Coordinates of C-alpha atoms in Angstrom, one line a residue:
Chain A
M1 CA -29.2 36.2 6.1
P2 CA -27.2 38.0 3.3
A3 CA -27.1 41.1 5.6
T4 CA -25.0 39.1 8.2
L5 CA -22.8 37.2 5.6
P6 CA -22.4 39.9 3.1
G7 CA -20.0 37.7 0.9
K8 CA -21.8 34.6 0.9
S9 CA -24.6 35.8 -1.6
P10 CA -22.7 34.6 -4.8
A11 CA -22.5 31.0 -3.3
M12 CA -26.2 31.2 -2.4
T13 CA -27.4 31.9 -5.9
V14 CA -25.4 29.0 -7.1
M15 CA -26.3 26.6 -4.4
P16 CA -29.8 27.4 -3.1
E17 CA -29.7 24.4 -0.7
D18 CA -27.6 26.5 1.8
A19 CA -28.2 25.5 5.4
P20 CA -29.8 28.6 6.6
A21 CA -32.3 28.6 3.9
V22 CA -33.4 25.0 4.8
E23 CA -33.7 25.9 8.5
T24 CA -36.1 28.7 7.6
A25 CA -37.9 26.5 5.3
R26 CA -38.6 23.5 7.7
P27 CA -41.0 25.4 10.0
N28 CA -42.9 26.4 6.9
A29 CA -43.3 22.8 5.8
A30 CA -44.6 22.0 9.2
T31 CA -47.1 24.7 9.5
A32 CA -48.4 24.8 6.0
P33 CA -50.3 21.6 5.0
G34 CA -50.3 20.7 1.5
R35 CA -48.7 18.3 -0.9
R36 CA -46.6 20.7 -2.9
I37 CA -44.9 22.1 -0.1
S38 CA -44.1 18.9 1.6
I39 CA -42.8 17.2 -1.6
A40 CA -40.4 20.3 -1.8
G41 CA -39.6 19.5 1.7
V42 CA -38.8 16.0 1.2
A43 CA -36.7 16.7 -2.0
R44 CA -34.7 19.3 0.0
G45 CA -34.3 16.7 2.7
V46 CA -32.9 14.3 0.2
W47 CA -30.9 16.9 -1.4
R48 CA -29.2 17.7 1.7
A49 CA -28.8 14.1 3.0
R50 CA -25.3 12.8 3.5
W51 CA -25.8 9.8 1.4
F52 CA -27.2 12.1 -1.5
I53 CA -24.4 14.6 -1.2
S54 CA -21.9 11.6 -1.4
L55 CA -23.7 10.1 -4.5
R56 CA -23.8 13.4 -6.4
A57 CA -20.2 14.0 -5.6
F58 CA -19.4 10.7 -6.9
A59 CA -21.5 11.2 -9.9
T60 CA -19.9 14.5 -10.7
F61 CA -16.4 13.0 -10.1
I62 CA -17.1 10.1 -12.4
C63 CA -18.6 12.5 -15.2
L64 CA -15.6 14.7 -15.0
W65 CA -13.2 11.4 -15.1
A66 CA -15.2 10.4 -18.3
L67 CA -14.9 13.9 -20.0
L68 CA -11.3 13.9 -19.2
A69 CA -10.8 10.3 -20.5
A70 CA -12.5 11.5 -23.7
W71 CA -10.4 14.5 -23.9
V72 CA -7.1 12.6 -23.3
S73 CA -8.1 10.0 -25.7
S74 CA -5.3 7.6 -25.0
P75 CA -7.0 4.6 -23.3
L76 CA -3.6 3.5 -22.0
Q77 CA -3.2 6.7 -19.9
L78 CA -6.7 7.3 -18.7
P79 CA -9.3 4.6 -19.5
S80 CA -12.9 5.8 -19.4
P81 CA -14.8 4.9 -16.2
A82 CA -16.9 2.5 -18.2
K83 CA -13.9 0.4 -19.3
V84 CA -12.5 0.4 -15.7
F85 CA -16.0 -1.0 -14.6
D86 CA -16.0 -3.6 -17.3
A87 CA -12.4 -4.6 -16.2
M88 CA -13.4 -4.7 -12.7
V89 CA -16.4 -7.0 -13.5
G90 CA -14.1 -9.2 -15.4
L91 CA -11.5 -9.6 -12.7
A92 CA -14.2 -10.2 -10.0
A93 CA -15.9 -12.9 -12.3
K94 CA -12.4 -14.5 -12.5
G95 CA -12.1 -14.3 -8.6
E96 CA -8.9 -12.4 -9.1
L97 CA -10.0 -9.4 -7.1
L98 CA -11.0 -11.5 -4.1
S99 CA -8.0 -13.7 -4.3
Q100 CA -5.5 -11.0 -4.4
T101 CA -7.4 -9.0 -1.7
L102 CA -7.2 -12.1 0.5
I103 CA -3.5 -12.5 0.1
S104 CA -2.8 -8.9 0.9
A105 CA -5.3 -9.1 3.9
S106 CA -3.9 -12.3 5.2
R107 CA -0.4 -10.7 5.2
L108 CA -1.7 -7.7 6.7
G109 CA -3.4 -9.5 9.5
V110 CA -0.4 -11.6 10.3
A111 CA 1.8 -8.4 10.5
L112 CA -0.5 -6.6 12.7
M113 CA -0.8 -9.6 15.1
V114 CA 2.9 -9.9 15.3
A115 CA 3.3 -6.1 15.9
T116 CA 0.5 -6.1 18.5
V117 CA 1.8 -9.2 20.4
I118 CA 5.3 -7.7 20.6
A119 CA 4.5 -3.8 20.9
V120 CA 1.5 -3.8 23.4
P121 CA 3.2 -5.9 26.3
L122 CA 6.4 -4.2 25.7
G123 CA 4.6 -0.7 25.8
F124 CA 3.1 -1.7 29.3
A125 CA 6.5 -2.8 30.4
M126 CA 8.2 0.3 29.3
A127 CA 5.7 2.6 30.7
L128 CA 5.7 1.1 34.1
N129 CA 9.4 0.5 34.3
R130 CA 11.3 3.4 34.1
E131 CA 14.6 1.5 34.4
L132 CA 13.6 -0.7 31.2
N133 CA 12.4 2.6 29.5
T134 CA 16.0 4.2 29.7
Y135 CA 17.5 1.2 28.2
L136 CA 15.0 0.6 25.4
D137 CA 13.9 4.1 24.5
P138 CA 17.2 5.1 22.6
I139 CA 16.8 1.9 20.3
V140 CA 13.2 2.9 19.6
E141 CA 14.1 6.4 18.7
L142 CA 17.1 5.3 16.6
L143 CA 14.9 2.9 14.6
R144 CA 11.9 5.0 14.3
P145 CA 12.9 7.6 11.7
I146 CA 13.9 4.8 9.2
S147 CA 10.9 4.3 7.4
G148 CA 9.7 0.7 6.7
I149 CA 10.3 1.4 3.0
A150 CA 14.0 1.8 3.4
W151 CA 14.1 -1.6 4.8
I152 CA 12.8 -3.2 1.7
P153 CA 16.2 -3.6 -0.2
L154 CA 17.8 -5.2 2.8
G155 CA 14.6 -7.3 3.6
L156 CA 14.7 -8.6 -0.1
F157 CA 18.1 -9.8 0.7
I158 CA 17.2 -11.5 3.9
F159 CA 13.8 -12.9 2.9
G160 CA 14.0 -12.9 -0.8
V161 CA 11.1 -12.0 -3.2
G162 CA 7.8 -13.5 -1.5
G163 CA 5.3 -13.3 1.2
T164 CA 7.6 -12.8 4.1
L165 CA 9.0 -9.4 3.0
P166 CA 5.6 -7.6 3.1
V167 CA 4.8 -9.1 6.4
F168 CA 8.1 -8.0 7.8
I169 CA 8.0 -4.5 6.6
M170 CA 4.3 -4.0 7.8
A171 CA 5.1 -5.6 11.2
Y172 CA 8.0 -2.9 11.4
V173 CA 5.7 0.0 10.2
A174 CA 2.9 -1.0 12.6
F175 CA 5.2 -1.6 15.7
F176 CA 6.0 2.0 16.4
P177 CA 2.5 3.6 16.6
L178 CA 1.3 0.8 18.6
L179 CA 4.3 0.9 21.0
L180 CA 4.2 4.8 21.4
N181 CA 0.5 4.8 21.9
T182 CA 0.5 2.1 24.4
I183 CA 3.3 3.8 26.4
D184 CA 1.3 7.1 26.3
G185 CA -2.0 5.5 27.2
V186 CA -0.5 3.7 30.3
R187 CA 1.5 6.8 31.4
E188 CA -1.7 9.0 31.4
I189 CA -3.8 6.6 33.4
D190 CA -5.5 8.8 36.0
R191 CA -3.3 8.5 39.2
K192 CA -6.5 8.7 41.3
L193 CA -7.8 5.4 39.7
L194 CA -4.6 3.5 40.7
A195 CA -4.8 5.1 44.3
A196 CA -8.4 4.3 44.6
S197 CA -7.8 0.7 43.5
R198 CA -4.9 0.3 45.8
T199 CA -6.9 1.7 48.7
M200 CA -9.6 -1.0 48.2
G201 CA -6.8 -3.6 48.6
I202 CA -6.8 -5.0 45.0
T203 CA -3.9 -7.2 44.1
R204 CA -1.3 -6.0 41.6
R205 CA -2.6 -8.4 39.2
A206 CA -6.2 -7.4 39.5
Q207 CA -5.1 -3.8 39.3
M208 CA -3.5 -4.6 35.9
V209 CA -6.5 -6.5 34.6
H210 CA -9.3 -4.4 35.8
V211 CA -7.8 -0.9 36.1
M212 CA -4.7 -0.4 33.9
V213 CA -5.8 -2.2 30.7
P214 CA -9.1 -0.7 30.3
A215 CA -7.8 2.6 31.1
A216 CA -5.0 2.3 28.5
L217 CA -7.0 0.4 25.9
P218 CA -8.6 3.6 24.1
S219 CA -5.0 4.9 23.4
V220 CA -4.0 1.5 22.2
M221 CA -6.8 1.4 19.8
V222 CA -5.8 4.7 18.4
G223 CA -2.3 3.3 18.0
F224 CA -3.9 0.3 16.4
R225 CA -5.8 2.3 13.8
I226 CA -2.6 4.4 12.9
A227 CA -0.6 1.1 12.7
F228 CA -3.4 -0.2 10.3
A229 CA -3.2 2.9 8.1
S230 CA 0.6 2.9 7.8
A231 CA 0.8 -0.7 7.3
W232 CA -1.9 -0.4 4.5
A233 CA 0.2 2.1 2.9
A234 CA 3.5 0.1 3.2
I235 CA 2.0 -3.2 1.9
I236 CA 1.5 -1.6 -1.5
A237 CA 5.1 -0.5 -1.7
A238 CA 6.4 -3.8 -0.4
E239 CA 4.2 -5.9 -2.7
L240 CA 5.0 -3.7 -5.6
I241 CA 8.8 -4.0 -5.3
G242 CA 9.2 -7.4 -3.7
S243 CA 6.3 -9.9 -3.9
P244 CA 5.1 -12.1 -6.5
S245 CA 1.3 -11.5 -5.5
G246 CA -1.0 -9.4 -3.8
L247 CA -2.8 -6.0 -4.6
G248 CA 0.5 -4.0 -5.0
F249 CA 2.0 -6.7 -7.1
S250 CA -1.2 -6.6 -9.4
I251 CA -1.3 -3.0 -10.2
E252 CA 2.4 -3.0 -11.2
W253 CA 1.9 -6.3 -13.1
Y254 CA -1.0 -4.8 -15.1
R255 CA 1.0 -1.7 -15.7
Q256 CA 3.7 -3.6 -17.2
L257 CA 1.3 -5.6 -19.4
L258 CA -0.2 -2.0 -20.3
M259 CA -3.6 -2.9 -19.2
S260 CA -4.5 0.1 -17.9
P261 CA -8.2 -0.5 -17.0
K262 CA -7.0 -3.4 -14.8
V263 CA -4.5 -1.2 -13.0
F264 CA -7.2 1.3 -12.2
S265 CA -9.5 -1.4 -11.0
F266 CA -7.0 -2.6 -8.5
I267 CA -6.2 1.1 -7.5
V268 CA -10.0 1.5 -6.9
L269 CA -10.0 -1.7 -4.8
I270 CA -7.2 -0.5 -2.8
G271 CA -9.1 2.5 -1.9
V272 CA -12.4 0.6 -1.1
V273 CA -10.7 -1.9 1.1
G274 CA -8.8 0.6 2.9
Y275 CA -11.9 2.7 3.6
L276 CA -14.1 -0.2 4.7
S277 CA -11.4 -1.5 7.1
D278 CA -11.2 1.9 8.7
V279 CA -14.9 1.9 9.0
V280 CA -14.8 -1.6 10.7
L281 CA -11.9 -0.5 13.0
R282 CA -13.8 2.7 14.1
T283 CA -17.0 0.5 14.9
V284 CA -14.8 -2.0 16.8
Q285 CA -13.2 0.9 18.7
R286 CA -16.5 2.3 19.7
K287 CA -17.9 -0.9 20.7
L288 CA -14.7 -2.1 22.6
T289 CA -14.0 1.2 24.3
P290 CA -17.2 3.0 24.8
W291 CA -15.6 5.0 27.6
A292 CA -13.0 6.5 25.3
D293 CA -15.3 9.4 24.6
G294 CA -15.2 10.7 28.2
M295 CA -11.3 10.5 28.1
G296 CA -11.1 13.2 25.4
I297 CA -9.6 10.5 23.0
D298 CA -10.2 11.4 19.4
Q299 CA -12.4 8.8 17.7
Chain B
M1 CA 21.6 18.7 37.8
S2 CA 20.6 17.9 41.3
M3 CA 19.2 14.6 39.8
N4 CA 22.6 13.7 38.3
V5 CA 24.4 14.4 41.7
N6 CA 21.7 12.2 43.6
V7 CA 22.3 9.4 41.2
R8 CA 26.0 9.4 41.5
A9 CA 25.9 9.8 45.2
T10 CA 23.9 6.3 45.3
G11 CA 26.3 4.8 43.1
G12 CA 23.9 4.3 40.2
I13 CA 24.8 4.4 36.6
P14 CA 24.0 7.8 35.0
N15 CA 21.0 7.7 32.5
W16 CA 23.1 8.5 29.3
A17 CA 25.3 5.5 29.9
K18 CA 22.2 3.4 30.4
A19 CA 21.0 4.8 27.2
L20 CA 24.1 3.8 25.3
T21 CA 24.3 0.4 26.8
L22 CA 21.9 -1.4 24.5
P23 CA 23.0 0.2 21.2
I24 CA 26.5 -0.5 21.9
I25 CA 25.9 -4.1 23.0
L26 CA 23.9 -4.8 19.9
L27 CA 26.7 -3.1 17.7
V28 CA 29.4 -5.3 19.3
I29 CA 27.2 -8.4 18.8
W30 CA 26.5 -7.5 15.1
Q31 CA 30.3 -6.8 14.5
A32 CA 31.3 -10.2 16.3
W33 CA 28.8 -12.1 14.3
A34 CA 30.1 -10.4 10.9
M35 CA 33.6 -11.4 11.8
T36 CA 32.8 -15.1 12.1
L37 CA 31.6 -15.0 8.5
P38 CA 34.0 -15.6 5.6
E39 CA 35.4 -12.5 4.0
T40 CA 33.6 -12.9 0.9
S41 CA 30.3 -12.8 2.6
P42 CA 28.0 -9.8 1.7
A43 CA 26.7 -9.5 5.2
P44 CA 27.0 -5.9 6.5
A45 CA 29.2 -5.2 9.5
P46 CA 29.4 -2.0 11.5
L47 CA 33.0 -1.3 10.7
K48 CA 32.4 -1.9 7.0
V49 CA 29.4 0.3 7.1
V50 CA 31.5 3.2 8.5
Q51 CA 34.1 2.5 5.8
S52 CA 31.4 2.5 3.2
F53 CA 30.1 5.6 4.5
A54 CA 33.5 7.3 4.3
E55 CA 33.9 6.1 0.7
L56 CA 30.7 7.3 -0.6
T57 CA 30.8 10.5 1.1
A58 CA 34.4 11.2 -0.3
S59 CA 33.3 10.1 -3.7
G60 CA 30.4 12.7 -3.4
E61 CA 27.9 10.0 -4.5
L62 CA 26.0 10.1 -1.3
I63 CA 25.7 13.8 -0.9
W64 CA 24.6 14.1 -4.4
A65 CA 22.0 11.4 -4.2
T66 CA 20.7 12.9 -1.0
I67 CA 20.5 16.5 -2.7
Q68 CA 18.6 15.1 -5.6
S69 CA 16.1 13.2 -3.2
L70 CA 15.7 16.3 -1.1
G71 CA 15.2 18.5 -4.1
R72 CA 12.3 16.2 -5.1
V73 CA 10.8 16.2 -1.8
L74 CA 10.9 20.1 -1.6
A75 CA 9.4 20.4 -5.3
G76 CA 6.7 17.9 -4.6
F77 CA 6.0 19.4 -1.0
A78 CA 5.8 22.8 -2.8
I79 CA 3.2 21.6 -5.2
A80 CA 1.1 19.8 -2.4
M81 CA 1.4 23.0 -0.3
V82 CA -0.3 25.1 -3.1
A83 CA -2.9 22.8 -3.7
G84 CA -3.5 21.6 -0.2
L85 CA -3.5 25.1 1.4
S86 CA -6.0 26.6 -1.2
L87 CA -8.2 23.6 -1.2
G88 CA -8.0 23.5 2.5
V89 CA -8.8 27.2 3.1
L90 CA -11.9 26.8 0.6
M91 CA -13.1 23.5 2.1
G92 CA -12.6 25.0 5.7
S93 CA -14.3 28.3 5.3
S94 CA -17.2 27.1 3.0
R95 CA -19.5 24.4 4.2
I96 CA -20.9 23.9 0.7
V97 CA -17.5 23.3 -0.8
R98 CA -16.4 21.0 2.0
E99 CA -19.6 18.8 2.0
N100 CA -19.3 18.2 -1.7
L101 CA -15.7 17.5 -1.8
D102 CA -15.3 15.5 1.3
P103 CA -16.5 12.3 -0.1
I104 CA -13.9 12.5 -3.0
V105 CA -11.1 13.3 -0.7
E106 CA -12.1 10.6 1.9
S107 CA -12.2 7.9 -0.9
F108 CA -8.8 9.0 -2.2
R109 CA -7.2 9.0 1.2
P110 CA -6.7 5.2 1.7
I111 CA -5.1 4.8 -1.5
A112 CA -1.4 4.6 -0.7
P113 CA 0.9 6.9 -2.6
M114 CA 2.8 4.0 -4.0
A115 CA -0.6 2.8 -5.6
I116 CA -0.5 5.9 -7.8
L117 CA 3.0 5.0 -9.1
P118 CA 2.0 2.7 -12.0
I119 CA -0.4 5.5 -13.1
A120 CA 2.2 8.1 -12.6
I121 CA 4.8 5.8 -14.8
L122 CA 2.2 5.5 -17.4
W123 CA 1.6 9.3 -17.8
F124 CA 5.1 10.5 -17.3
G125 CA 7.5 7.8 -17.7
T126 CA 10.1 6.6 -15.2
G127 CA 11.9 10.1 -14.9
T128 CA 11.5 12.8 -12.1
P129 CA 7.9 13.9 -13.0
A130 CA 6.6 10.3 -11.8
A131 CA 8.6 10.7 -8.5
L132 CA 7.3 14.2 -7.9
T133 CA 3.7 13.2 -8.5
I134 CA 4.0 10.6 -5.7
V135 CA 5.6 13.0 -3.3
A136 CA 3.0 15.7 -4.1
Y137 CA 0.1 13.0 -3.7
A138 CA 1.6 11.8 -0.4
A139 CA 2.1 15.3 1.1
F140 CA -1.2 16.6 -0.1
F141 CA -3.6 14.9 2.4
P142 CA -1.9 15.8 5.7
L143 CA -1.7 19.4 4.4
L144 CA -5.3 19.4 3.2
I145 CA -6.8 17.8 6.3
N146 CA -4.9 19.9 8.8
T147 CA -5.7 23.1 6.8
I148 CA -9.4 22.2 6.9
H149 CA -9.1 21.4 10.6
G150 CA -7.2 24.7 11.3
V151 CA -9.6 27.0 9.3
S152 CA -12.9 25.4 10.4
R153 CA -12.0 25.7 14.1
V154 CA -11.2 29.3 14.1
D155 CA -12.9 31.1 16.9
R156 CA -16.4 32.3 15.7
Q157 CA -15.8 35.5 17.8
L158 CA -13.1 36.6 15.8
I159 CA -14.9 36.1 12.6
R160 CA -17.9 37.8 13.8
A161 CA -15.7 40.8 15.1
A162 CA -14.1 41.0 11.7
Q163 CA -17.5 41.0 10.1
T164 CA -18.9 43.8 12.5
M165 CA -15.9 45.8 11.5
G166 CA -17.2 45.5 7.8
L167 CA -14.5 43.4 6.5
S168 CA -15.2 41.6 3.3
R169 CA -15.3 37.9 3.1
L170 CA -12.0 37.6 1.2
R171 CA -10.2 39.9 3.6
T172 CA -11.7 38.0 6.6
V173 CA -10.2 34.9 5.2
L174 CA -6.8 36.5 4.6
V175 CA -6.5 38.5 7.7
V176 CA -8.4 36.6 10.3
I177 CA -8.9 33.0 9.2
V178 CA -5.5 32.1 7.7
P179 CA -3.4 33.5 10.5
A180 CA -5.5 31.8 13.1
A181 CA -5.0 28.4 11.1
I182 CA -1.2 28.6 11.1
P183 CA -0.6 26.4 13.9
S184 CA -2.6 23.6 12.3
V185 CA -1.1 24.3 8.9
L186 CA 2.4 24.0 10.5
L187 CA 1.4 20.7 11.9
G188 CA 0.2 19.3 8.6
S189 CA 3.3 20.7 7.0
R190 CA 5.5 18.6 9.4
L191 CA 3.5 15.5 8.8
A192 CA 3.4 16.0 5.2
M193 CA 7.1 16.4 4.8
G194 CA 7.6 13.1 6.8
V195 CA 5.4 11.3 4.5
A196 CA 7.0 13.1 1.5
W197 CA 10.6 11.9 2.5
T198 CA 9.2 8.3 2.8
A199 CA 7.4 8.5 -0.4
I200 CA 10.4 9.8 -2.5
I201 CA 12.4 6.9 -1.1
A202 CA 9.7 4.5 -2.2
A203 CA 9.2 6.1 -5.5
E204 CA 13.0 6.1 -6.4
L205 CA 13.2 2.5 -5.2
A206 CA 10.3 1.3 -7.2
V207 CA 11.2 3.3 -10.4
G208 CA 14.6 2.0 -10.1
A209 CA 13.2 -1.6 -9.5
K210 CA 10.8 -1.3 -12.4
S211 CA 12.9 0.4 -15.1
G212 CA 16.0 -1.5 -14.6
G213 CA 17.7 1.2 -12.5
G214 CA 19.5 4.0 -14.0
T215 CA 17.1 6.7 -14.6
S216 CA 15.8 8.1 -11.4
G217 CA 18.7 9.1 -9.1
G218 CA 18.5 9.8 -5.5
V219 CA 18.9 7.7 -2.3
G220 CA 16.3 5.3 -3.1
Q221 CA 17.7 4.4 -6.4
M222 CA 21.1 4.2 -5.0
M223 CA 19.8 1.7 -2.6
F224 CA 18.2 -0.3 -5.4
V225 CA 21.5 -0.4 -7.3
F226 CA 23.3 -1.6 -4.2
Y227 CA 20.6 -4.4 -4.0
A228 CA 20.4 -5.4 -7.6
Y229 CA 23.9 -4.6 -9.2
S230 CA 26.8 -4.3 -6.8
I231 CA 25.3 -6.4 -4.0
D232 CA 26.7 -4.0 -1.5
L233 CA 24.6 -4.4 1.7
N234 CA 27.0 -2.0 3.6
G235 CA 25.9 0.6 1.2
I236 CA 22.3 -0.1 1.7
V237 CA 22.8 0.2 5.4
V238 CA 24.6 3.5 4.9
C239 CA 21.5 4.7 2.8
M240 CA 19.2 3.4 5.5
I241 CA 21.0 5.5 8.2
V242 CA 21.0 8.6 6.0
V243 CA 17.1 8.1 5.3
G244 CA 16.7 8.0 9.1
V245 CA 18.9 10.9 9.9
I246 CA 17.2 13.2 7.3
A247 CA 13.8 12.2 8.5
L248 CA 14.8 13.1 12.0
L249 CA 16.3 16.4 10.9
I250 CA 13.2 17.3 9.0
D251 CA 11.0 16.5 12.1
R252 CA 13.3 18.7 14.3
L253 CA 13.4 21.5 11.9
F254 CA 9.8 21.8 11.6
R255 CA 9.3 21.5 15.4
L256 CA 11.9 24.3 15.7
V257 CA 9.9 26.6 13.3
E258 CA 6.7 25.7 15.1
H259 CA 8.5 26.5 18.4
K260 CA 9.9 30.1 17.0
L261 CA 6.7 30.9 15.2
L262 CA 4.3 30.0 18.1
P263 CA 6.0 30.6 21.2
W264 CA 2.7 30.8 23.2
R265 CA 2.0 27.2 22.4
N266 CA 4.8 25.7 24.4

C-alpha cells in the first residue's frame, strides 16, 4: 500500500484504521478462527462504523469546546458544554424548548403550504403555456434577486411585529425554488412519455394526473427541500427582528438578558430541528418518488 | 431574427412588449392606488421612490452605504474562501479527514447564519466584526461543500497518472486536484457570494434593530433607520431595489467569470 500511495504513510501512522488496512484484515479474521482476532475485528468494525465515527467526532468537538470554554473563562461569551446542557434540561423541563419550536414549526408549515399551493400550480401553468410564461417570467425574475430578508422592514410596516411577518417572509422565500423547480420538472418531462400516452388515446386530464404530475414530482420535491432550507434560514432572521415569539426571538431575547447558556441551547435546538426535518424530508422524498433515482435527480 | 419577423407578420405582439406588460400594469396600479391616499400617508409610490432614489444618490448616502455593505461582503467572503477552500481540499482529498469532520460540518449546516448573530454580538459587540462573522459563516458552507465535491470527483486516472510520474502527494494536490476542482469551486463561490449578500443585509438590519441603530452602517442599517426613525417607506423600497440589483450583478459577474475561465463547459 505505501508503495502506491507514497504520501499517505504519515496519515497511516496517526490513524491505523485506514480503509485498505481493514480490507486486508477482514479475510484474515474470517480464515483464522480464534477469539483474539475476532474481537479485534469487531473492535475495528465498530471503530469504522458510521455511528461511531459521528460519536467520536462529537466527543472530540465537545472536548475542544470545553477546553476552549475553560480557556476563555468568560461564561458570558462561551459557556461550557455542561452549563449549556443544564440550561437545555431546564428549558426542556419548563416546556419552553417545545413550545417555541412548535410556534416556529407551525409558522413554517403555514408558509410552506401557502407557497406550495401558489407556486406548484403556477409552475405547471407557466411551463405548459408559453404565452403565460412570457407575461409572468419578467415579474418572477425581477422579484427573485430581492432576498426575503430585504422585505422585513417593509413587512414590519404592513404586518406589524407578530406572527404574520415570519410567515410572509418564509412564504416569499419558499416560493421561488418551488416555482422554478416545478417549471423545470414539467419542461423536462420526456416527450416520448407524452407522445405515448397520447397515442393510447388518454384524455388531457388523465395525462395530467397519470403522466405529467408523476414525472414532474421528483423535481418539485427537490424544490420543496430547497424551499424548506431557505425558509428555515429566513425564519430565524424574521423572528429575531420582528416577532415576539419563536426560536429566532428566543436566542435574541436571552442574548439581551445575557443568559448565554440559554442562547446556546436554542442554537443547538435550531440545528437539531433543521437536521431532523431534512432527514424526514429525504425519507418522504424517497418514499413518495421512488422513481426519481432513475431520472438522475440528486436525492 | 426570423422569429421576430414571423411574429410581426402574423400581427402578434412582440415578446419584449409582452414581457413589459405586466410590470407596467402593476406599476400603474400601484401609482394610482398611492395617489388616492392623503398626501401625508407614508405609503410608497413609484414616482416617490424614483424621487427618493435621486435624492439618496445625490447626497451620496446610498452609494456610501452600498460600498460599506459590499466591502463587508468581500472581507467576509475572503475569510470564508481561505477557510472553505483549505478545509475543502483537505476533506476532499483525504477520506479520513472527511469522515471525521463530516458529522460536525453537517450539524452546523442547518444552523442559520442569523442564529449565530447573538453569539457574534456577545463576542464582538455590534460593530463590523459581528457582521463579518455572519457573512463568513454564511459563505463558508457553499464554498466548503462545493470544494469537497470538486476535489473528491477528480478523475482517478489523472491522479494515477500523476502518481506514476512520481509526483509527491502535495504536488498532486496542487497541480492536478486543485485545477480539476475549479469549476466546482467557482459554482460554490457564486452561491456563497449570493448568501453572503443576503447575510450582510440581515446582519446590518438586525444589528441596527438590536443596538438602537447607528453603529453598523450599510444598506441593511439604512433600511432599519428608514423603518424605525424617519419612517420613509420610499427609502426602504429604494434599498430593496438596490439589494436586488446588486444580487443580480453579483450573480451575473460570477457567471461571466465561469464562462470566461471554463469556455469548454458551455
